[in-house]
Each structure stands twice: as structure tokens, then as C-alpha cells.
Coordinates of C-alpha atoms in Angstrom, one line a residue:
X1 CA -3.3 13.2 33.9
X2 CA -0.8 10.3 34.3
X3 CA -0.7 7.8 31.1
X4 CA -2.2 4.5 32.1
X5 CA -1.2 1.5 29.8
X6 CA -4.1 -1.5 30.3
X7 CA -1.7 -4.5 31.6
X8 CA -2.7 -7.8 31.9
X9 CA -2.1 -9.5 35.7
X10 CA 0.7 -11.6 36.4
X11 CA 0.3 -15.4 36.5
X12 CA 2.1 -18.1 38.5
X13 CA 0.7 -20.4 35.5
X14 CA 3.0 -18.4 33.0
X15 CA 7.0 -19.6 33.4
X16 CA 9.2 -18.9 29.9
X17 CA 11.7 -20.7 28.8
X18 CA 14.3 -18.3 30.0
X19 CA 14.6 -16.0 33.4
X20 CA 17.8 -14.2 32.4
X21 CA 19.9 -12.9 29.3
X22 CA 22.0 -16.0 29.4
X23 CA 19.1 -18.3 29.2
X24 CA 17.3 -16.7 26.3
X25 CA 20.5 -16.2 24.2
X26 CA 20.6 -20.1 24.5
X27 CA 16.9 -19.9 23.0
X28 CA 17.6 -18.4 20.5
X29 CA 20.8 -20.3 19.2
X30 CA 18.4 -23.4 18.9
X31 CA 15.4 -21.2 16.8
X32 CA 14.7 -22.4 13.7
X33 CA 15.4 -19.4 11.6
X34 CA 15.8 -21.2 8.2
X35 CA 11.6 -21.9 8.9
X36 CA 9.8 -18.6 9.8
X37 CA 6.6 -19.3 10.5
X38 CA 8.0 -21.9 12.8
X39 CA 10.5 -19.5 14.8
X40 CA 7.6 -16.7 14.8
X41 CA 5.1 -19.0 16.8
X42 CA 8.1 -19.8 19.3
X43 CA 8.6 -16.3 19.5
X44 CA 5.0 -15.7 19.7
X45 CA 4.8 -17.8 22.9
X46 CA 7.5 -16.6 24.7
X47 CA 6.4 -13.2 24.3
X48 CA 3.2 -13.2 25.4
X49 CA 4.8 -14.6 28.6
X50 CA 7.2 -11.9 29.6
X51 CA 4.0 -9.5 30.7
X52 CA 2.5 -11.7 33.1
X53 CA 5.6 -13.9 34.5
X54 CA 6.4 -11.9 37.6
X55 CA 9.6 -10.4 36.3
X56 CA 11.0 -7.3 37.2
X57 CA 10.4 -4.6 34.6
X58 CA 14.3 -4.3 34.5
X59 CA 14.6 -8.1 33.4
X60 CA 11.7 -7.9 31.5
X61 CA 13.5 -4.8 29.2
X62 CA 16.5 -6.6 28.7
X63 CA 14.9 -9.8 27.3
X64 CA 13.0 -7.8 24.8
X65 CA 15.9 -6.6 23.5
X66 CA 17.8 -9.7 23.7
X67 CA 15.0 -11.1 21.5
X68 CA 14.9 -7.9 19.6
X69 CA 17.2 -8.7 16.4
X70 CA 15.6 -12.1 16.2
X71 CA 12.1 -10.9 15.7
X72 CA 12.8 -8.1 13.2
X73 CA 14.4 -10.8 11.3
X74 CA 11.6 -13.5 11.4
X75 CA 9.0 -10.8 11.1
X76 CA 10.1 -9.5 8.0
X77 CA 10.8 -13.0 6.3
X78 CA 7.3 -14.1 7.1
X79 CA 5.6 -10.8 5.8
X80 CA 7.4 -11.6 2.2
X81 CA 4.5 -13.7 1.9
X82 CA 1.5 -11.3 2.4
X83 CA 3.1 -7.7 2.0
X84 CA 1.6 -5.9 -1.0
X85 CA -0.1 -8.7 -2.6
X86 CA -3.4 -7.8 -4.7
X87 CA -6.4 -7.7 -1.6
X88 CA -8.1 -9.7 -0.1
X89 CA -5.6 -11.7 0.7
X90 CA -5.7 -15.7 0.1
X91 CA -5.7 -17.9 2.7
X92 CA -2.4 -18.8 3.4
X93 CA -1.7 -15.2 3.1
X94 CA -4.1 -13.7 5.7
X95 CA -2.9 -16.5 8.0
X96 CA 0.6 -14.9 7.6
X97 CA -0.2 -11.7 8.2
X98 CA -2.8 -12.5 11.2
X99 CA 0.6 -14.2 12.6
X100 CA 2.1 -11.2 12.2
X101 CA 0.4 -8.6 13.7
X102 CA 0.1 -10.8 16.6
X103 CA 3.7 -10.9 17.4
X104 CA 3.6 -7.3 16.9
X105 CA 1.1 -6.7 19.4
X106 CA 2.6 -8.9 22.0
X107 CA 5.9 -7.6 21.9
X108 CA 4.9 -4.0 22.0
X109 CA 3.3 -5.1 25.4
X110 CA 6.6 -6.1 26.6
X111 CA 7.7 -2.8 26.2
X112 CA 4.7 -0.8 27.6
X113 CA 5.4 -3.0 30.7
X114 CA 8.7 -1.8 31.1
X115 CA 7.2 2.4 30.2
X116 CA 4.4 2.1 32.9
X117 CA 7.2 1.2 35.2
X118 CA 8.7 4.2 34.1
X119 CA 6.1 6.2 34.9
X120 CA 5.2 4.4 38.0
X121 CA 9.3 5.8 39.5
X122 CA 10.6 2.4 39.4
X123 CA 14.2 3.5 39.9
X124 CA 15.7 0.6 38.1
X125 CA 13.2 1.7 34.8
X126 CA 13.9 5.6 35.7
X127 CA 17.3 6.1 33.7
X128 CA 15.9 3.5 30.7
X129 CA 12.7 5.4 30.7
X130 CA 14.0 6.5 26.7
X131 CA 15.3 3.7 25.6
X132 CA 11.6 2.2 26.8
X133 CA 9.9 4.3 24.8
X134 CA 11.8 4.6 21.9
X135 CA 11.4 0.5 21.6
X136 CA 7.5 0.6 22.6
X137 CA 6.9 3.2 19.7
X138 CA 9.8 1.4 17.4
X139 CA 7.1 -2.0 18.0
X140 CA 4.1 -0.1 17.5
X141 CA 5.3 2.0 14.2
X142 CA 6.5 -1.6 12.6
X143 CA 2.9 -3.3 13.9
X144 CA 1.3 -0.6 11.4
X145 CA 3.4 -0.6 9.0
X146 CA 2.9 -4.0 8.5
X147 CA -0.7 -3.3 8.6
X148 CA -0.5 -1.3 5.8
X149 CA 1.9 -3.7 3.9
X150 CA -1.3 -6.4 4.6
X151 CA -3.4 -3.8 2.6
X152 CA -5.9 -3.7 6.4
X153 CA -7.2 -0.5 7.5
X154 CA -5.3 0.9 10.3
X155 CA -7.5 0.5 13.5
X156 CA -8.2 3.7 15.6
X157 CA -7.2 1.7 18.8
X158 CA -3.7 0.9 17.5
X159 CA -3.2 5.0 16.7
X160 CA -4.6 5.4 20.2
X161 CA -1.8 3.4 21.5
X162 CA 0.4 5.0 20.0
X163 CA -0.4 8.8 20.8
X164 CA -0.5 7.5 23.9
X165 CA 3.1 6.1 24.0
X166 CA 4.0 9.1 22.8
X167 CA 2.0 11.5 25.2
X168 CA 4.4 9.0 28.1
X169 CA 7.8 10.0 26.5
X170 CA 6.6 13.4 26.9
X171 CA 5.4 12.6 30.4
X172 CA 8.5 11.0 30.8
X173 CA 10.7 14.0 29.3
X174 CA 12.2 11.8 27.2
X175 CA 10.8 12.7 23.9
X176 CA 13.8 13.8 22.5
X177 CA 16.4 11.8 24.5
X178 CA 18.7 10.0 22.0
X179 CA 19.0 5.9 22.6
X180 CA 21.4 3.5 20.2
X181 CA 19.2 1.7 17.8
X182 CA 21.4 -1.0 16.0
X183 CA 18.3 -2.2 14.3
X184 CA 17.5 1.1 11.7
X185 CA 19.5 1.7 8.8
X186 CA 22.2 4.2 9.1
X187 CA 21.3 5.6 12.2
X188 CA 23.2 5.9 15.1
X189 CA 20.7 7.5 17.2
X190 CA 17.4 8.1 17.6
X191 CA 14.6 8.9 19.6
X192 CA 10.8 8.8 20.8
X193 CA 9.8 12.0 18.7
X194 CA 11.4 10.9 15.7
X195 CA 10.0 7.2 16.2
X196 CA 6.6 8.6 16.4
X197 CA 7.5 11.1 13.5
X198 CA 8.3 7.5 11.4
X199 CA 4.5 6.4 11.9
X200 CA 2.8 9.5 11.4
X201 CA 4.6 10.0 7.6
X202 CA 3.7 6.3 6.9
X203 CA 0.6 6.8 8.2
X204 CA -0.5 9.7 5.6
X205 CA -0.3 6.9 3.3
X206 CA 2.5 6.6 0.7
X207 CA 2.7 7.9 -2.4
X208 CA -0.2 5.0 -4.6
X209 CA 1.7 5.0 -7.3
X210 CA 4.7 3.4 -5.6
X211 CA 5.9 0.1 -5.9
X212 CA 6.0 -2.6 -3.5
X213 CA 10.1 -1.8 -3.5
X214 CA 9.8 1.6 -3.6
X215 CA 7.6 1.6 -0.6
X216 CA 9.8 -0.7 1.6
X217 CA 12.7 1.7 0.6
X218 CA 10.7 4.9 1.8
X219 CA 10.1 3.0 5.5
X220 CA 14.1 2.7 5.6
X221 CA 14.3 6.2 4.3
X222 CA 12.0 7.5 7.2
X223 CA 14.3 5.5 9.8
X224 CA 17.1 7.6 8.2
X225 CA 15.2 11.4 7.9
X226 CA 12.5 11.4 10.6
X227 CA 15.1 13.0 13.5
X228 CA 14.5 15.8 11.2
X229 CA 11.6 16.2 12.2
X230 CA 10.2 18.2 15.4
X231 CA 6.8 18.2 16.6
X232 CA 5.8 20.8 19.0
X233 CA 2.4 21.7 20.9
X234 CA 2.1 25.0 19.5
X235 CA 1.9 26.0 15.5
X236 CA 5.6 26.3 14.1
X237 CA 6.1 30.4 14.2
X238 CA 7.0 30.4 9.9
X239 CA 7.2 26.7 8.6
X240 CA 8.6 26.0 5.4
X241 CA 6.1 23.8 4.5
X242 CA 2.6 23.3 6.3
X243 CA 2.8 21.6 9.4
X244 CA 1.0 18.2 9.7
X245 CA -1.8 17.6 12.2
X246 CA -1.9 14.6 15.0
X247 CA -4.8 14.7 18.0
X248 CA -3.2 12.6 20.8
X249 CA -6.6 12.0 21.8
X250 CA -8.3 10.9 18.8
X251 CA -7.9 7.0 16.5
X252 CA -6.5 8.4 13.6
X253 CA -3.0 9.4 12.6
X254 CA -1.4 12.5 11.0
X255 CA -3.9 15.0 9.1
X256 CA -4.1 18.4 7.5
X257 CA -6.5 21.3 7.2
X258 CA -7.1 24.2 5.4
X259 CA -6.6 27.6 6.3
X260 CA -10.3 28.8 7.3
X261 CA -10.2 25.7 9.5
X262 CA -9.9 25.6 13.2
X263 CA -8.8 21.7 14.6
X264 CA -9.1 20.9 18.4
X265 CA -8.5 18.3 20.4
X266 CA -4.7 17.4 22.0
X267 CA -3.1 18.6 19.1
X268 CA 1.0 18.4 18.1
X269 CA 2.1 19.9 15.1
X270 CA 4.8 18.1 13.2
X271 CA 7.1 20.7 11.4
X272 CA 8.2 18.5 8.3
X273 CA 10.3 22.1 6.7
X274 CA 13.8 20.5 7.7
X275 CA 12.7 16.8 6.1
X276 CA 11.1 18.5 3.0
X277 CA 14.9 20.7 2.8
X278 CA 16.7 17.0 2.8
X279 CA 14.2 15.4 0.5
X280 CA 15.1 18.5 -2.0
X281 CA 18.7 18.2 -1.3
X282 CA 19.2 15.0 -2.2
X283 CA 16.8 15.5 -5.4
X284 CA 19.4 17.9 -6.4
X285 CA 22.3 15.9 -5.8
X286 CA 20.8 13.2 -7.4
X287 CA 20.6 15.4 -10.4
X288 CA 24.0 16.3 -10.2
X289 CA 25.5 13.0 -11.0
X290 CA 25.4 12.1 -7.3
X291 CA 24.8 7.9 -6.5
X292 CA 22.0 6.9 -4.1
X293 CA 24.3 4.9 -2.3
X294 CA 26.4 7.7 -1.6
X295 CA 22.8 9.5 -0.3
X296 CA 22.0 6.7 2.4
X297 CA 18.8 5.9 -0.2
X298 CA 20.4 2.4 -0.5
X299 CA 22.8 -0.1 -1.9
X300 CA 20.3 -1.4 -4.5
X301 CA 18.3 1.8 -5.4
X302 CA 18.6 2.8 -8.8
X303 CA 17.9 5.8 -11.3
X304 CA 15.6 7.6 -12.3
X305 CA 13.0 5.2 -10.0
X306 CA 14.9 6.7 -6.9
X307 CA 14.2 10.6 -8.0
X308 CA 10.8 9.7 -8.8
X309 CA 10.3 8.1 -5.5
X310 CA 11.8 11.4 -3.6
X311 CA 10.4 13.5 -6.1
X312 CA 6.5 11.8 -5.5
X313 CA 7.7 12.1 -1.6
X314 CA 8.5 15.8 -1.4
X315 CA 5.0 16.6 -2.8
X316 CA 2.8 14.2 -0.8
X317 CA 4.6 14.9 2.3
X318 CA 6.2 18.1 1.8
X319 CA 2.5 20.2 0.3
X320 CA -0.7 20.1 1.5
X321 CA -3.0 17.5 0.2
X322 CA -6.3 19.7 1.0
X323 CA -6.7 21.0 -2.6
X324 CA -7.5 17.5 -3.8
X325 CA -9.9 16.1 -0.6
X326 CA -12.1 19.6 -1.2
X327 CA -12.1 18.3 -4.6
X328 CA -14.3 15.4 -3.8
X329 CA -18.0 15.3 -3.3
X330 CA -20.2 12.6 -1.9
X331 CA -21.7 9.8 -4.2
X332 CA -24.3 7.6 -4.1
X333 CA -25.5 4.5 -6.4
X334 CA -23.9 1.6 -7.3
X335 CA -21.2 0.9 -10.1
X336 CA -20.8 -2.3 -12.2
X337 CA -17.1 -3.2 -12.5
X338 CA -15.0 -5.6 -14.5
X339 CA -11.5 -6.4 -14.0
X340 CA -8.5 -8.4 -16.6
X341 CA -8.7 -7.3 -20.3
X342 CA -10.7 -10.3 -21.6
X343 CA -13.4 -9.5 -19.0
X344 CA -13.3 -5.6 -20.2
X345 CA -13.8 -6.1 -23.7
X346 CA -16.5 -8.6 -23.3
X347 CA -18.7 -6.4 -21.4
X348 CA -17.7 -3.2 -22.9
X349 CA -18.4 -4.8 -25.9
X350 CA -21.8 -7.3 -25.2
X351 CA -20.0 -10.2 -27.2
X352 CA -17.3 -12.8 -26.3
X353 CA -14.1 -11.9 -28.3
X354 CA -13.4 -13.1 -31.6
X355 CA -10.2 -12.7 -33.6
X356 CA -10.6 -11.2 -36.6
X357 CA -10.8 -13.2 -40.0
X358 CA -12.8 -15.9 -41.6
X359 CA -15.4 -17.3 -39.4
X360 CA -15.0 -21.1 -38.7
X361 CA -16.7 -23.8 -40.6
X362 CA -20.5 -24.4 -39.2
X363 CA -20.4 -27.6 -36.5
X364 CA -23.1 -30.3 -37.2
X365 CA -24.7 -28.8 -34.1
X366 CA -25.1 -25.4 -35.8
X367 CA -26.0 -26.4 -39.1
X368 CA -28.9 -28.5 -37.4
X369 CA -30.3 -25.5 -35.5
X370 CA -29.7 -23.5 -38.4
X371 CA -32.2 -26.1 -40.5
X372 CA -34.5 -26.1 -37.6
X373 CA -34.5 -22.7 -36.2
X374 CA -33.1 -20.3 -39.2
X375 CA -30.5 -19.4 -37.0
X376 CA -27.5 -20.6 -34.5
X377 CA -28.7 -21.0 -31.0
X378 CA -26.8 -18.0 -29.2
X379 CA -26.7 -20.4 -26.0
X380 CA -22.9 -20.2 -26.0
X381 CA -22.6 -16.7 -26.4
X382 CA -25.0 -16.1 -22.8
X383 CA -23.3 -18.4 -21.5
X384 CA -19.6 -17.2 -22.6
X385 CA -18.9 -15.1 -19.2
X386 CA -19.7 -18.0 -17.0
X387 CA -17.1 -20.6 -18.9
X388 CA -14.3 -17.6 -18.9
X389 CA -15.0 -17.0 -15.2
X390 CA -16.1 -13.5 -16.2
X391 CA -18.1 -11.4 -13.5
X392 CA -19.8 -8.0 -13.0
X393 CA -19.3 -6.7 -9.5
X394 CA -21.3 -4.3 -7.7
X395 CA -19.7 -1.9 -5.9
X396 CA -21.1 1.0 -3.9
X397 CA -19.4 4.5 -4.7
X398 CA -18.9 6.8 -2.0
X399 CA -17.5 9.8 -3.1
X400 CA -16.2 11.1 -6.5
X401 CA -14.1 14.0 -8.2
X402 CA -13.6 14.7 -11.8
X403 CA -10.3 12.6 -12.2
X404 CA -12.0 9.4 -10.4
X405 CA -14.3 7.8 -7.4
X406 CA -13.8 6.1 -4.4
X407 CA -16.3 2.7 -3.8
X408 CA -16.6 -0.4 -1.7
X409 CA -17.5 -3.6 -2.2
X410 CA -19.1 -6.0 0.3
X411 CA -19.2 -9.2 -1.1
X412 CA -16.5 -11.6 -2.0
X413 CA -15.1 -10.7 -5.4
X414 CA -12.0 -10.8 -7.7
X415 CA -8.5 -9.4 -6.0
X416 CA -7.5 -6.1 -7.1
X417 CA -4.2 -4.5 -6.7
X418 CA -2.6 -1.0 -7.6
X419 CA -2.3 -0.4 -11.5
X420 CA -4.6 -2.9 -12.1
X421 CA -7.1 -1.7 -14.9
X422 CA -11.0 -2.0 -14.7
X423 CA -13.8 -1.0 -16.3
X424 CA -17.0 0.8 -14.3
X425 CA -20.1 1.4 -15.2
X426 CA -21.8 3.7 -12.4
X427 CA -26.0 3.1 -12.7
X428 CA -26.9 6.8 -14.5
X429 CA -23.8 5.8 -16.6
X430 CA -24.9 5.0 -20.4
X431 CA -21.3 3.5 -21.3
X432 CA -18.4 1.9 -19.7
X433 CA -15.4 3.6 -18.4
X434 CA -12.0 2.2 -17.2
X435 CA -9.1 3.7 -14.7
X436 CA -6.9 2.1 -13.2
X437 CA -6.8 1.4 -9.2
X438 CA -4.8 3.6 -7.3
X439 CA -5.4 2.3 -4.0
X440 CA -7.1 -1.0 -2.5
X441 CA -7.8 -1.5 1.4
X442 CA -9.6 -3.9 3.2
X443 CA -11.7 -2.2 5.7
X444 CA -11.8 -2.4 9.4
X445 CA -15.5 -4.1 8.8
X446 CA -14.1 -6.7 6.0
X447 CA -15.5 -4.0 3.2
X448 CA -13.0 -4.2 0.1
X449 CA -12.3 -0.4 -0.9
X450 CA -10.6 1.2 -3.9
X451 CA -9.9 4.3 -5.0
X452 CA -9.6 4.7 -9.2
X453 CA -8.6 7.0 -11.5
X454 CA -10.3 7.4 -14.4
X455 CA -9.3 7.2 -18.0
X456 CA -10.2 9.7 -20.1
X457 CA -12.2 8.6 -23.1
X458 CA -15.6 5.9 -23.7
X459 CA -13.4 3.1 -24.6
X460 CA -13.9 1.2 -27.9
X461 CA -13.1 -2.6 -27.7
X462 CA -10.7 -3.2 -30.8
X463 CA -8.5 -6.5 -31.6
X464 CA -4.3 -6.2 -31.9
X465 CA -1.9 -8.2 -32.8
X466 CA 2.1 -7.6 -32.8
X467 CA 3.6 -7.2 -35.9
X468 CA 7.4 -8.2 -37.3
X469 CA 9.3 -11.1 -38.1
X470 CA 9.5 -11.7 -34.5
X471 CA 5.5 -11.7 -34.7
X472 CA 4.8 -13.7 -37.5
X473 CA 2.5 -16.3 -35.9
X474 CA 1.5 -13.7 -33.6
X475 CA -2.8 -13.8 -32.7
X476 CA -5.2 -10.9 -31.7
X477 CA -5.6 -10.3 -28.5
X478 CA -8.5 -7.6 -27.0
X479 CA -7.4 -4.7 -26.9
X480 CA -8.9 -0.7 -25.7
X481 CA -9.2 2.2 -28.4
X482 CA -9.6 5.9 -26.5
X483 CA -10.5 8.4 -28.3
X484 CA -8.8 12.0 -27.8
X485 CA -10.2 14.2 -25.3
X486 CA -9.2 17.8 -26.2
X487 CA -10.5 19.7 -22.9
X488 CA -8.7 17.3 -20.4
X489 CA -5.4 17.5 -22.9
X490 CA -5.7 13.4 -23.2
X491 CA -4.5 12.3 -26.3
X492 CA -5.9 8.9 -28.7
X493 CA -4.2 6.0 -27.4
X494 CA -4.4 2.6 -27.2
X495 CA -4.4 -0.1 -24.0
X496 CA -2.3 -3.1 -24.8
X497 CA -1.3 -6.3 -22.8
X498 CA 1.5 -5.4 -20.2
X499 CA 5.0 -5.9 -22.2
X500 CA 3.6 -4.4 -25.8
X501 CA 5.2 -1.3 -25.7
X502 CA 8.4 -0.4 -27.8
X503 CA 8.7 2.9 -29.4
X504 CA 8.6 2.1 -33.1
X505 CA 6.8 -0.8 -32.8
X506 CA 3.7 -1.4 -35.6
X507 CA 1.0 -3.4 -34.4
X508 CA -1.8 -4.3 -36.6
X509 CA -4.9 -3.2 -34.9
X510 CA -8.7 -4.2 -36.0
X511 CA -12.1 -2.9 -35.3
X512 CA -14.5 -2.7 -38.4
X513 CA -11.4 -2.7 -40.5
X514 CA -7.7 -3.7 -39.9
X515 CA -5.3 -0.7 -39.8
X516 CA -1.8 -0.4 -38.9
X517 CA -0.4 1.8 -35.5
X518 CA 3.2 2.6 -35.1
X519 CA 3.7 3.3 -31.3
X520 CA 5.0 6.7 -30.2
X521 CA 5.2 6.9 -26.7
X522 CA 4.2 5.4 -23.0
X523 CA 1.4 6.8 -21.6
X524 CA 1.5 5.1 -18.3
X525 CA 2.1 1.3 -17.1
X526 CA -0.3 -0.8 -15.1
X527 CA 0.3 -3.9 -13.5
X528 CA -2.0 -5.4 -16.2
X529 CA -1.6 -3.4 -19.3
X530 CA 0.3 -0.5 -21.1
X531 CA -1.0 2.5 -22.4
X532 CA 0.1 4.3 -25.3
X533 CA 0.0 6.9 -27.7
X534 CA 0.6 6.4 -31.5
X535 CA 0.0 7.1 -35.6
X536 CA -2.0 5.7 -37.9
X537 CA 0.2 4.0 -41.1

């Protein structure tokens, strides 16, 4: 059956501000590129015209990619302001990204315009037909990326688009055709297969425990390895590594099953054995004494983040990730949850925090109630959360393994990001736990959901302080005691405020009595706190 691209009608009504080349590189010297969201919403309105002016298809290719550098450019200014920011987003910041996607979906358009005339034998379109595609798959791969950098839920009708942009290159026989791409980094050619390859491996999801750098640095990396990658209709005859999954029919991206399972549908298989061999080589090399630079993995990456980016790569791309989902089993109930240290320790431990030491002189206030009641009002102490801004959310948990639990949250809430550490208290639960988020989506429905890892331990609220001479007027702060937990091989450590950590270092720590911990080693590091292993002194 011949792909069909839904095309809006041509309107007299709709006249941009350019009908050649000529006339839009003239536009585009007076765009104001030092303001982005300005330039975007010229851009924006000029796009949406080039569907529905009346324009050959020929034309029509030519200004999108005369107005192709410019809107990589303003795109990815304007996305500095929402990309990877703790979900949901603010204001200003959803604005930004709503802005975003928008251009995204327009110019993609332009490009399916110029594809269904492919496919319709416009002779003109006929020997472009792969540089078409390539561009309408380029648009749609950096619509979802950006999706995903928004922390949104991919939506299964912008997959369907593109399997079926994908399913037209085929149509087309230009799959593999390679077209000049000045726009990806240290390529010199590409093509529809590997374009489509780009979105499926982002699609998967990156590594969680990336950074926001790292993860911008793995898109570049994909522009760079995915022409390794060759995706076939039939099952690879011995792959290296097991072949990912894509339905052409179906709103969802790449996916893997086990062996006892049998997937239909319109199904490619992406041999990744070729990628997984250069994500290995240059692991080595890297090893070796080799720079990054040198490996195209950039001018700015750095070891050992670099390694431990390819490294994290190699497995989540390179092995199957079916172990872990079989793993998981559904839940049901509802889980309290706190986030920010100060909010932690108050709950986990049913008082406000208090530094350790003498307790402050009586107020007239208190000794009045003391006179009258025999006691101090505990008025302040119920009403402590609601002057700190501290909150217990529910959350609804969906499924769970032994390591951690998936939930989602419907009402408005506090903004979480990955690394952040929280505490959860599930309803059959008898104590608090904390973890620390691993990932954070907003849902296609508006839902706010989060997968966390768990902590090993019931943690014990405690009070720390820095020690030294560099310390000396240093104050306690709350702190997190675990306790050791032989069977899962998790040691006694402590959670400290983010920046705490030196090897060495003695901080004075206090629960029912003060004691003194030198610091041995980092456990792991949040985006809130540092975890950490050490001996009692």
C-alpha cells in the first residue's frame, strides 16, 4: 500500500515573505538571531506557510533547506532554557518548549510535502526523493529528541510518523541512498536508514544516570555511528548483539523481547553488532591513552566521564534490557513521598530539626503556657512543615522490583529531577525509605512519573557538622545514617549535603550522642546529596 502523508490544502490567503532562494536568504540576513524566541516565532510563521502557498514541491525543498541552518541554530538556543530541567517544567519553561516542538512540527511538514511528491512521480522531486527523506526523518528525530530533552512522553502519533517516513524511503528505494548533511557533526554522508536508526537508539531512552552534557554528547555521537547500523525485514542470520525491535505499524519506538517470545506486526530489525564493535573500539582506545578528540567523541569531552558514558552505552544499547523488565511486577497502593533533606529528616523523624546542644532559654510565651498548662504548647512543632514549605505527596505505584518502584503522581507537586533523593513510604510500609530518582517524565495525560531506586537500609535521621579549621564555625545540618545491609553487599554509610565529601575528611556526626566519622569513600553522588562510606574515630 502506497504511504499517504495527511497534507493540509493550499490557500490563496497564505503568501510568505519570500517565493525564491534569493528572497529568503535576504530574510534571514535581517533575523534577529541575537533574540531566539523572537527569530523562532518568525521562523515559525514562515514555515507553516510553505505547505499551503501553492509552491512547487521543488521550490518548496529548497527553501527548507535554505532555512535549514538557521533553525537548527535558533532551535537549539531556545531549548537551553527548558532541556533537562527538574519536571514539570515552570512556566516560562514549558512555553519554551511548547514553542519548540511547534517549529519542529511545522517544518517536518515542509519536508513530507516535498516526500509525498516523491511518491506521487513528480519528476522534478524524483531524483531528490533521498535527500527528502533524509531531511523529513532528520526533522522528525530532532522533534523527539527535543521531546525527550522537555522531560514529555513521546506521543505514539509522532513514532507513527516516523515509521511512516521511514516505510516511504523504503517505498521510495532510497533507504540507503547517501545525501550531504552539513548540519551533523563529522559526517559527510548520511542517509534515511541511519537517520531513522538515530531516533530509534534515542528512543530506547538514554542511559538515567547520564548527565544533561553527557546526553547531548551521545545525540552528536549517534549522528556520527548510526550509518553503522542496518536494519533489515528479516532477523540478522548471527548478530553480535541482539537485534532491536521496531513495528512500522504500531506508536511506539524501538523494543526488545525475549527469546520464548514471538512479536508481530510490520517488524524491522535493527542489527546494532557493527555500532556495539565501534562503541568497544573506542572504549579500548580510550584506555590506551587515546584522546576523545582524536575519537570524533568531541572537542570538550573529557576522561574518565567519556568511558563511562560509552561504557553505560555499550550495555544499554549493545545487551538486552529484558532481564531487568521481567524483573518487575505490578503494584498497587499508594506511597507517601518527601523530597530536599530538611523535608526527609523531618518526616522520617516526626520532629522539626534541631541542632544539637543546649536548648534555648524559655520565651515569655513558653514559660506562661508552662505556668498554665504544665507544658509548652506543641503548636509550633504541628505547624513546623507548613512554615518550611514541607509536603507529603501521594503518589500511586505502578510496578515494583527489588532494587526500586515505578509511581505517578497526579496532582501538582514539588519538581523532581534525576539524582534527586527522596524519601517513600508505600501504605503497608512501617518505616520510611529513600532512593534516589532515576528517571522523571511527564506523561502524555499531564501525570508526573518517576522511576527510583532504592537505598538499601531504614534510614536513621542524625545531625552533622564539618569538622577542621576550615570548619570551625561550622553548624549541624540533617543528615541520613544507613545501617549495613549484609545480603544486598550495602555497606553503613552516611547521606551528606552535596559538596561534603573528601576522602579523609572527619565530620562530627550526632544522634543520641556525638561521635566522630572519618570519610572513606564515595558511594554515589546525587544532584542533592552525597553518599558515603566511612569509620567511626
Amino acid at each position: 500500500m502506497s504511504v499517504q502523508f495527511e497534507l493540509p490544502a493550499s490557500s490563496a490567503e497564505a503568501v510568505p515573505a519570500f517565493d525564491s532562494v534569493a528572497a529568503c536568504a535576504d530574510w534571514l540576513a535581517a533575523l534577529p538571531l541575537t533574540n531566539p524566541a523572537t527569530a523562532q516565532a518568525q521562523l515559525r510563521a514562515q514555515v507553516a506557510l510553505l505547505p499551503i502557498a501553492g509552491f512547487e514541491a521543488r521550490l518548496v525543498l529548497d527553501l527548507a533547506e535554505a532555512l535549514r541552518a538557521s533553525v537548527l541554530q535558533v532551535q537549539a538556543e531556545v531549548a537551553r532554557r527548558f532541556a533537562f530541567r527538574p519536571l514539570p517544567l515552570g512556566e516560562l519553561e514549558s512555553a519554551a518548549a511548547s514553542a519548540t516542538l511547534n517549529l519542529w512540527h511545522a517544518y517536518a511538514l515542509v519536508y513530507q510535502v516535498c516526500v509525498q511528491a516523491a511518491l506521487d512521480g513528480d519528476r522534478a522531486l524524483r531524483s531528490h526523493a533521498a535527500l527528502a527523506c533524509q531531511r523529513a526523518l532528520d526533522a522528525q528525530v530532532r522533534l523527539l529528541f527535543d521531546t525527550q530533552c522537555a522531560g514529555f512522553e513521546i506521543a505514539a502519533a509522532d513514532w507513527t510518523l516516523l515509521h511512516k517516513l521511514y516505510r516511504a524511503a523504503e517505498q521510495l528505494g532510497t533507504a540507503a541512498e547517501k545525501v550531504k548533511d552539513p548540519q551533523l557533526h563529522g559526517v559527510a554522508a548520511t542517509h534515511a536508514m541511519a537517520t531513522y536508526a538515530r531516533a530509534l537508539l534515542l528512543g530506547l531512552g538514554l542511559p538515567p544516570e547520564m548527565a544533561p552534557r553527557q546526553a547531548l554528547a551521545v545525540a552528536m555521537w549517534t549522528e556520527r555511528l548510526a550509518n553503522r547500523v542496518v536494519i533489515t525485514s528479516l532477523p540478522p542470520a548471527n548478530p553480535a548483539k541482539p537485534a532491536i525491535l521496531v513495528d512500522l505499524a504500531a506508536g511506539r519506538g524501538g523494543f526488545r523481547v525475549d527469546g520464548a517470545a514471538s512479536p508481530r506486526g510490520d517488524l524491522r530489525y535493527v542489527d546494532i553488532g557493527a555500532l556495539a564493535n565501534a562503541l568497544k573500539k573506542r572504549i579500548h582506545l580510550l584506555r590506551k591513552g587515546e584522546t576523545p578528540a582524536s575519537l570524533g567523541l568531541g572537542e570538550d569531552a573529557t576522561m574518565p566521564g567519556v568511558e563511562a558514558a560509552l561504557i553505560a552505552l555499550y550495555r544499554h544499547w549493545g545487551d538486552a534490557r529484558v532481564g531487568r523488565e521481567a524483573a518487575r511486577r505490578a503494584a498497587g497502593g499508594r506511597a507517601q513521598v518527601a523530597a530536599g533533606m530538611a523535608a526527609m529528616h523531618y518526616y522520617i523523624s516526626g520532629k522539626p530539626f534541631r541542632p544539637p546542644g543546649p536548648p534555648p532559654e524559655l520565651s515569655t510565651r513558653q514559660l506562661r503556657e508552662i505556668a498554665t498548662f504544665g507544658r509548652v504548647a506543641t503548636r509550633d512543632d504541628d505547624e513546623f512543615s507548613q512554615l518550611q514549605g514541607f509536603a507529603l505527596e501521594q503518589w500511586a505505584l505502578q510496578d515494583e522490583s527489588v532494587a526500586g518502584m515505578r509511581m505517578v503522581r497526579a496532582a501538582a507537586g514539588a519538581r523532581f529531577a534525576p539524582t534527586m533523593l527522596v524519601a517513600m513510604k508505600p501504605a503497608d510500609a512501617r518505616a520510611f525509605m529513600v532512593g534516589t530518582v532515576r528517571w522523571v517524565q511527564v506523561q502524555a495525560g499531564g501525570e508526573l512519573a518517576a522511576g527510583v531506586r532504592l537505598i538499601p537500609g531504614v534510614p536513621a535521621p542524625v545531625a552533622a557538622r564539618q569538622t577542621g579549621l576550615a570548619a570551625a564555625a561550622a553548624k549541624y545540618q540533617p543528615a541520613l545514617l544507613l545501617p549495613a545491609v549484609a545480603a544486598l553487599h550495602s555497606p553503613e554509610s552516611l547521606i551528606l549535603p552535596g559538596g561534603w565529601f573528601k576522602a579523609g575528611r572527619i565530620v562530627e556526626v550526632h544522634a543520641d550522642a556525638a561521635w566522630n566519622a572519618r570519610l572513606d569513600t564515595l558511594v554515589e553522588r546525587g544532584a542533592d546529596f552525597e553518599r558515603c562510606t566511612f569509620t567511626r574515630t
